[in-house]
PDB file of C-alpha atoms in Angstrom:
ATOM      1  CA  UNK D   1     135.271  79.531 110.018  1.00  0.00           C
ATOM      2  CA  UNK D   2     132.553  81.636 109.908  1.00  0.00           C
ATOM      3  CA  UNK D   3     129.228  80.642 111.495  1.00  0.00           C
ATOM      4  CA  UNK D   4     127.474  80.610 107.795  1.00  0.00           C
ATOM      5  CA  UNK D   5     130.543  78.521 106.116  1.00  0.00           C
ATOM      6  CA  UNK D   6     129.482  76.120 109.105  1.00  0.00           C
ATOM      7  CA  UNK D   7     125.926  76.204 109.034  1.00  0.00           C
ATOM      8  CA  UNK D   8     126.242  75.660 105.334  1.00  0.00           C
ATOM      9  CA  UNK D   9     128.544  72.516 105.970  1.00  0.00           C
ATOM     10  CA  UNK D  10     125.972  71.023 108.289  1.00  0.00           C
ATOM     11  CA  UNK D  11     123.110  71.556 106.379  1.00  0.00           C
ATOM     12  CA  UNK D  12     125.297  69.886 103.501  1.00  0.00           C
ATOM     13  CA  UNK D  13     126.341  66.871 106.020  1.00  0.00           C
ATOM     14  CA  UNK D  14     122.227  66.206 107.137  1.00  0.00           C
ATOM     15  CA  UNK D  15     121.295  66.328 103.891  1.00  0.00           C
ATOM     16  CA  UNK D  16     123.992  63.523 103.076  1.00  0.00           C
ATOM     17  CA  UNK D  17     123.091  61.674 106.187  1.00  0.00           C
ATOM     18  CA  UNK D  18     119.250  61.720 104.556  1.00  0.00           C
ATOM     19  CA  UNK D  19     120.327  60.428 101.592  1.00  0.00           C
ATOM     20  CA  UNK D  20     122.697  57.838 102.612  1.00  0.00           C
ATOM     21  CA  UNK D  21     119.688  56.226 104.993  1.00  0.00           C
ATOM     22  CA  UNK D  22     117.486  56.306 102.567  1.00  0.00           C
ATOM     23  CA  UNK D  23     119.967  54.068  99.944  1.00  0.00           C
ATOM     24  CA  UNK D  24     120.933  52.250 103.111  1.00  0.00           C
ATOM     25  CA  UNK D  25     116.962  51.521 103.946  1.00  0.00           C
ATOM     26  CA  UNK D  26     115.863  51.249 100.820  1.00  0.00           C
ATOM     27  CA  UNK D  27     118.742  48.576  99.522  1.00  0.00           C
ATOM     28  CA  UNK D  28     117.405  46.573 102.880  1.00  0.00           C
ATOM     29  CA  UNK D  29     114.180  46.856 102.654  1.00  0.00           C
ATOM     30  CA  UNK D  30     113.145  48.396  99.344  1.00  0.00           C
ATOM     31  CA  UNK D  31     111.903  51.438  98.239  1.00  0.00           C
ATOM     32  CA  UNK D  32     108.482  51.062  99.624  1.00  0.00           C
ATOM     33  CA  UNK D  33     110.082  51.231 103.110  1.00  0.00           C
ATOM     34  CA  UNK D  34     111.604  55.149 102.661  1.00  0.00           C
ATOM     35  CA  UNK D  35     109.608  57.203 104.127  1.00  0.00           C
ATOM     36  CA  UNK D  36     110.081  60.505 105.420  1.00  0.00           C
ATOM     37  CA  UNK D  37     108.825  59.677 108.807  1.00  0.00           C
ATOM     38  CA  UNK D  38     111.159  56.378 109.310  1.00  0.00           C
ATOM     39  CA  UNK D  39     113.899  58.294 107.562  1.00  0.00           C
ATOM     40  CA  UNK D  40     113.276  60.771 110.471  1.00  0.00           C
ATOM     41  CA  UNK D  41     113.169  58.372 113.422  1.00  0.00           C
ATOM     42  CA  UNK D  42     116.473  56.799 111.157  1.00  0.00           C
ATOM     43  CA  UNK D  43     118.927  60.071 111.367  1.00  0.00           C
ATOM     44  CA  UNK D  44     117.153  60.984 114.296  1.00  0.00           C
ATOM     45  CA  UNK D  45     115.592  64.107 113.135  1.00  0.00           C
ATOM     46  CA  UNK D  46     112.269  65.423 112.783  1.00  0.00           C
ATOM     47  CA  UNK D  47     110.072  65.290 109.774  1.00  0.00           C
ATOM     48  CA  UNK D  48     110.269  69.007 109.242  1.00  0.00           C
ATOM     49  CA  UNK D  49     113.955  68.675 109.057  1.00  0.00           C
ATOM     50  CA  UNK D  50     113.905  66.441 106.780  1.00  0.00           C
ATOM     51  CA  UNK D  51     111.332  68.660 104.774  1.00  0.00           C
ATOM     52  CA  UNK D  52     113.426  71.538 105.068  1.00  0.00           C
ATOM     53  CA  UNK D  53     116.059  69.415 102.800  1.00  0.00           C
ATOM     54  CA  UNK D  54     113.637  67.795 100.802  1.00  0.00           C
ATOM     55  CA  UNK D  55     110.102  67.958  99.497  1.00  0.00           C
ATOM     56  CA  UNK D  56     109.460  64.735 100.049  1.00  0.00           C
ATOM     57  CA  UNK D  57     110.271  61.177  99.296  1.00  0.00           C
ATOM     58  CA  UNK D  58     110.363  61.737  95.365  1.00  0.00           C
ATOM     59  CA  UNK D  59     113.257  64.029  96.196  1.00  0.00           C
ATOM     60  CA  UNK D  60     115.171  62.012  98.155  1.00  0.00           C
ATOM     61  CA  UNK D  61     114.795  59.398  95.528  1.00  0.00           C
ATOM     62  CA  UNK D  62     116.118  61.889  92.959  1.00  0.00           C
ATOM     63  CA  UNK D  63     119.038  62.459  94.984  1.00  0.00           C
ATOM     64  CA  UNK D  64     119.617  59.206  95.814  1.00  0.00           C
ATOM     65  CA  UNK D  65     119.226  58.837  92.211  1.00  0.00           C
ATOM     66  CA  UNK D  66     122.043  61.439  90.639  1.00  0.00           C
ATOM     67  CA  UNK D  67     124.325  60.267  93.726  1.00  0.00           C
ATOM     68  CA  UNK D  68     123.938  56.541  91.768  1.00  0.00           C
ATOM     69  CA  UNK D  69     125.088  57.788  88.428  1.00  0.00           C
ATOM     70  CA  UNK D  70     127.880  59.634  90.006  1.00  0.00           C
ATOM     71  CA  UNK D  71     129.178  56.170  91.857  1.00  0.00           C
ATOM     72  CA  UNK D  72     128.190  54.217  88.251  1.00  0.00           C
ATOM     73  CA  UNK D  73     130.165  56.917  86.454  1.00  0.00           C
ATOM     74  CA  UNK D  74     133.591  55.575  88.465  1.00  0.00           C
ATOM     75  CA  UNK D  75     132.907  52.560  87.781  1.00  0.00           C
ATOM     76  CA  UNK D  76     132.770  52.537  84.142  1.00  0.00           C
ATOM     77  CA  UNK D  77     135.578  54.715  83.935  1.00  0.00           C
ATOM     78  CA  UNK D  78     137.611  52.435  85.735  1.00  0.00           C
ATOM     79  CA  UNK D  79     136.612  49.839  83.521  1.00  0.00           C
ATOM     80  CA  UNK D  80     137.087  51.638  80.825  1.00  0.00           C
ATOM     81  CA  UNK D  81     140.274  52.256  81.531  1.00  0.00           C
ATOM     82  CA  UNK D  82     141.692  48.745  82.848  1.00  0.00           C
ATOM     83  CA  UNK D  83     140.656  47.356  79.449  1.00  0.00           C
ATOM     84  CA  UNK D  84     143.121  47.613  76.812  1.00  0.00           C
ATOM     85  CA  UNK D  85     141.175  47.736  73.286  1.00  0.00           C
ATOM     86  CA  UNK D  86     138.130  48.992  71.895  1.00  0.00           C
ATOM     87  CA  UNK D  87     135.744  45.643  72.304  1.00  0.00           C
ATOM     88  CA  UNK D  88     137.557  44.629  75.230  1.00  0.00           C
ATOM     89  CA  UNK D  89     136.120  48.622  76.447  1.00  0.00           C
ATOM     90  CA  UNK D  90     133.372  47.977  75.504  1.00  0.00           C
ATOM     91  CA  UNK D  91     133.004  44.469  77.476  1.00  0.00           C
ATOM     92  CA  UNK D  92     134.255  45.686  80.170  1.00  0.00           C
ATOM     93  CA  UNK D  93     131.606  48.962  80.421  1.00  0.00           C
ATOM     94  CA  UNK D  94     128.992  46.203  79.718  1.00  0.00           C
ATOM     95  CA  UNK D  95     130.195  43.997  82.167  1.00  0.00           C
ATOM     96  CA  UNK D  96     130.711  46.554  85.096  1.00  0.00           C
ATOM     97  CA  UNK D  97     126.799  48.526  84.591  1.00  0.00           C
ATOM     98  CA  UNK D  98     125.024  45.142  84.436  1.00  0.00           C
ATOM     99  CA  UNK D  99     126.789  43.900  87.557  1.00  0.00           C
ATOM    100  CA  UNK D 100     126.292  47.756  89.240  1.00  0.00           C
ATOM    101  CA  UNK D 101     122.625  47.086  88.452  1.00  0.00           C
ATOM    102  CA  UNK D 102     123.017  43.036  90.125  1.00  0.00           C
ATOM    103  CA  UNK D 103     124.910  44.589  93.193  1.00  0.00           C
ATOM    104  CA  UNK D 104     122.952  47.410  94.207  1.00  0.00           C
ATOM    105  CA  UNK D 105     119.448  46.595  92.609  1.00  0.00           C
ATOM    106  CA  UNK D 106     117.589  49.562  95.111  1.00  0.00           C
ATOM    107  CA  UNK D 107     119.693  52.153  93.935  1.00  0.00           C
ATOM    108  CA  UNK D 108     119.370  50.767  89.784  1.00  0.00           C
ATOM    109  CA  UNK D 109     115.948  51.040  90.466  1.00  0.00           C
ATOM    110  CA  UNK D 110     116.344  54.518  91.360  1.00  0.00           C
ATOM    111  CA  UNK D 111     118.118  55.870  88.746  1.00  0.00           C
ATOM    112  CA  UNK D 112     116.503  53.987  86.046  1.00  0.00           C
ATOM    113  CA  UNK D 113     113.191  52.261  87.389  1.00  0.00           C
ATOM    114  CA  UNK D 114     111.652  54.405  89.419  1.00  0.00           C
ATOM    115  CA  UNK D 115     110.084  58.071  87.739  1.00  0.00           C
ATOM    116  CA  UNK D 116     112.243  60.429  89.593  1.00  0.00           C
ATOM    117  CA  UNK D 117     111.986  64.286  88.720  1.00  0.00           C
ATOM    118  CA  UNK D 118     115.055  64.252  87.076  1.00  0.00           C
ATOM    119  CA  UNK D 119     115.787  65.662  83.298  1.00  0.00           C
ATOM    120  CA  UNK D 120     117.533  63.228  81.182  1.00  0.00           C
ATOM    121  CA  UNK D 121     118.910  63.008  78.175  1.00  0.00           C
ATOM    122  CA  UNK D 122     119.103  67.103  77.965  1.00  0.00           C
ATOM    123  CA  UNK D 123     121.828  69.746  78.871  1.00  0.00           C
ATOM    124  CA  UNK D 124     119.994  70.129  81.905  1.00  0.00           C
ATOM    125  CA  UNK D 125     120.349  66.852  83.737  1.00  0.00           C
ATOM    126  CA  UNK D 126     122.381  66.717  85.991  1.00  0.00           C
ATOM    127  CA  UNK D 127     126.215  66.284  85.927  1.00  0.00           C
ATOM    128  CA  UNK D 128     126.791  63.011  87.218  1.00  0.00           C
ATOM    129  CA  UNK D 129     124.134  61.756  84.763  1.00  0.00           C
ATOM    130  CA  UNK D 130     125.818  62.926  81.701  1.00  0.00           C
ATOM    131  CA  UNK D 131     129.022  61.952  83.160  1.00  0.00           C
ATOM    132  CA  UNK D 132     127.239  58.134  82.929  1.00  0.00           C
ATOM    133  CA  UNK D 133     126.060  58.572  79.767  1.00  0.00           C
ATOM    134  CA  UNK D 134     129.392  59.818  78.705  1.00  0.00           C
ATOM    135  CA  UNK D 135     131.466  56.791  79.817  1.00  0.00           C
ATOM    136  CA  UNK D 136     129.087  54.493  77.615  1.00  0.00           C
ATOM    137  CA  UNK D 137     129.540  57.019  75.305  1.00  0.00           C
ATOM    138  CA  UNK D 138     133.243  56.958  74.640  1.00  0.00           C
ATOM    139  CA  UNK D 139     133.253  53.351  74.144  1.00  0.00           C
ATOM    140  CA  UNK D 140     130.192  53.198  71.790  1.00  0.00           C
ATOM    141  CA  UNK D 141     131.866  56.075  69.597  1.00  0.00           C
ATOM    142  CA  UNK D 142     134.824  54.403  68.267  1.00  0.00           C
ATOM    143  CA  UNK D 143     132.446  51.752  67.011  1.00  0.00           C
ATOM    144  CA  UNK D 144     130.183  53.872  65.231  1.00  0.00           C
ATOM    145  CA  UNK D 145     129.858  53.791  61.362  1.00  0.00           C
ATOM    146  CA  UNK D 146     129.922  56.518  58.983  1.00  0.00           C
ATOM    147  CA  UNK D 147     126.854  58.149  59.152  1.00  0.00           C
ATOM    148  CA  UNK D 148     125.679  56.889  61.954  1.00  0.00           C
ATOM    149  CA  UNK D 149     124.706  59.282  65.082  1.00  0.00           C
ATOM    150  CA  UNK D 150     126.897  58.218  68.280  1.00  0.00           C
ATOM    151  CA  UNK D 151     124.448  59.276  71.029  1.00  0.00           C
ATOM    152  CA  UNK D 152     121.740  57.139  69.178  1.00  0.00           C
ATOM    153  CA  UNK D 153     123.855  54.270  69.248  1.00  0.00           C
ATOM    154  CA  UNK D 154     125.381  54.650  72.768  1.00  0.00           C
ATOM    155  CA  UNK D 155     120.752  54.949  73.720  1.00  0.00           C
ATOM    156  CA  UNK D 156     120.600  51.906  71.854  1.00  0.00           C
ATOM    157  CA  UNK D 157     123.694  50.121  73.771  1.00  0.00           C
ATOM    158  CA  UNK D 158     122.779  51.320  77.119  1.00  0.00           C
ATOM    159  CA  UNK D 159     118.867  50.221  76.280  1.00  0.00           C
ATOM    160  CA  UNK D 160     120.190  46.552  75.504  1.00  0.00           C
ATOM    161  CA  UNK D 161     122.104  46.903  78.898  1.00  0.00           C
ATOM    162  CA  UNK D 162     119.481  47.934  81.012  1.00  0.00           C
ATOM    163  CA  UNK D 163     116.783  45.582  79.114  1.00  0.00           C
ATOM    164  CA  UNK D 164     119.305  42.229  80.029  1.00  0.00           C
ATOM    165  CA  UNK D 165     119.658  43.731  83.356  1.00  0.00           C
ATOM    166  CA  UNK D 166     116.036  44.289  84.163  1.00  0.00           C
ATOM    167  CA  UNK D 167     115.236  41.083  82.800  1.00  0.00           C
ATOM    168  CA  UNK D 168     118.156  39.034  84.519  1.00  0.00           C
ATOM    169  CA  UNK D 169     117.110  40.789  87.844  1.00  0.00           C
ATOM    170  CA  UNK D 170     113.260  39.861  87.263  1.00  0.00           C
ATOM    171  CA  UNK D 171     114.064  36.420  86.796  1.00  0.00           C
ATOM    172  CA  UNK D 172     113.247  35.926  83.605  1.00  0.00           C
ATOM    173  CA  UNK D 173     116.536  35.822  81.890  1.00  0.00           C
ATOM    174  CA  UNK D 174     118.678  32.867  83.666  1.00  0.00           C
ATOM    175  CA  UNK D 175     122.027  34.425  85.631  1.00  0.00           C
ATOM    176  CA  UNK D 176     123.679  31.307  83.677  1.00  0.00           C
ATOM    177  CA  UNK D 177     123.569  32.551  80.226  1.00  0.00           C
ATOM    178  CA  UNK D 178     124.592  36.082  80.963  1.00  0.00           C
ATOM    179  CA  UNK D 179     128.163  36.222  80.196  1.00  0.00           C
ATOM    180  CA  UNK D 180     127.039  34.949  76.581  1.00  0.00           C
ATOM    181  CA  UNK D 181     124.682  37.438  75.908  1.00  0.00           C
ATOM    182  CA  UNK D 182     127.270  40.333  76.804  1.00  0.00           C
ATOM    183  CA  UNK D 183     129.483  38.173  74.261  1.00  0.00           C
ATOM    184  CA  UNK D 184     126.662  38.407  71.691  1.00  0.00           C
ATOM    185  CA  UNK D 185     125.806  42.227  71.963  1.00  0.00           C
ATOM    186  CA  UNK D 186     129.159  42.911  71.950  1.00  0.00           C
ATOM    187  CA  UNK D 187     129.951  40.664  68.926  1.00  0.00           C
ATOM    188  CA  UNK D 188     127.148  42.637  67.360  1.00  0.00           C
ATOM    189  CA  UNK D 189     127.789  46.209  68.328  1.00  0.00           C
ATOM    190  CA  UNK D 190     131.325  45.421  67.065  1.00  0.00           C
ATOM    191  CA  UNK D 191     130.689  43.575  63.585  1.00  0.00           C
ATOM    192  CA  UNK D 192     132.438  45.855  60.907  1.00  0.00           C
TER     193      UNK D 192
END
């Protein structure tokens, strides 16, 4: 191994230990907790380190961000793929992102809260978030009517997902009537 190939491979390992504290810290205590300096004192590495990874905490967040969409990507793909019809895909997807959004509320907030500099919705996001998109995206499609524009209606699903799971985590949705309203949106996204 060269010394570059291993400098690059550290470098690549602190910047992974940076962002796994600050999901770790910030699904503890909450965002408002990250912050480069007690990121620092939690790796164990200076501020200008830590700097030398990342401009600052906005960054980290936007890692920490893309990382989430990556993990909620596998997710929905296994999901997808357990279920063995087109609803039952589609209840399953719906089923698996509001939970990932219950489970691991810090790192929801993150990708989908929180304004990260992060481009969305365009060619130039990054991979792991069109690779989220695209699993609510295959099960949206075979659902869509004539005429109707699939990515619109996968923004529209995805909206209603993220709207019941904001709400549900806010408190003011009940947790008891959640499996019912999955059960309506997907008896309405599937009426045909």
């Amino acid at each position: 191994m060269t010394i570059q190939t291993r400098r690059e491979r550290e470098r690549a390992e602190r910047e992974q230990l940076i962002v796994t504290a600050a999901r770790e810290l910030a699904e503890a205590e909450g965002w408002d907790a990250v912050t480069t300096r007690r990121l620092a004192a939690e790796i164990e590495y200076s501020q200008p380190v830590l700097y030398s990874h990342f401009k600052g905490k906005d960054a980290i967040m936007a890692a920490v961000a893309v990382q989430g969409c990556a993990d909620l990507a596998v997710e929905l793909r296994q999901a997808r793929a357990a279920a063995p019809g087109t609803r039952e895909s589609l209840a399953a997807v719906a089923q698996t992102y509001t939970s990932f959004a219950h489970r691991r509320p810090a790192l929801y907030d993150a990708m989908f809260t929180h304004l990260v500099d992060l481009p969305f919705a365009t060619e130039a996001a990054p991979a792991p978030l069109r690779e989220a998109f695209g699993e609510l995206l295959v099960v949206v499609e075979p659902i869509t009517a004539e005429g109707e524009d699939p990515g619109l209606l996968t923004e529209t699903f995805w909206a209603s997902l993220h709207g019941l799971a904001t709400l549900m985590r806010s408190g003011r949705l009940p947790e008891r009537a959640h499996e019912e309203r999955l059960a309506l949106l997907i008896g309405h996204f599937t009426r045909g």
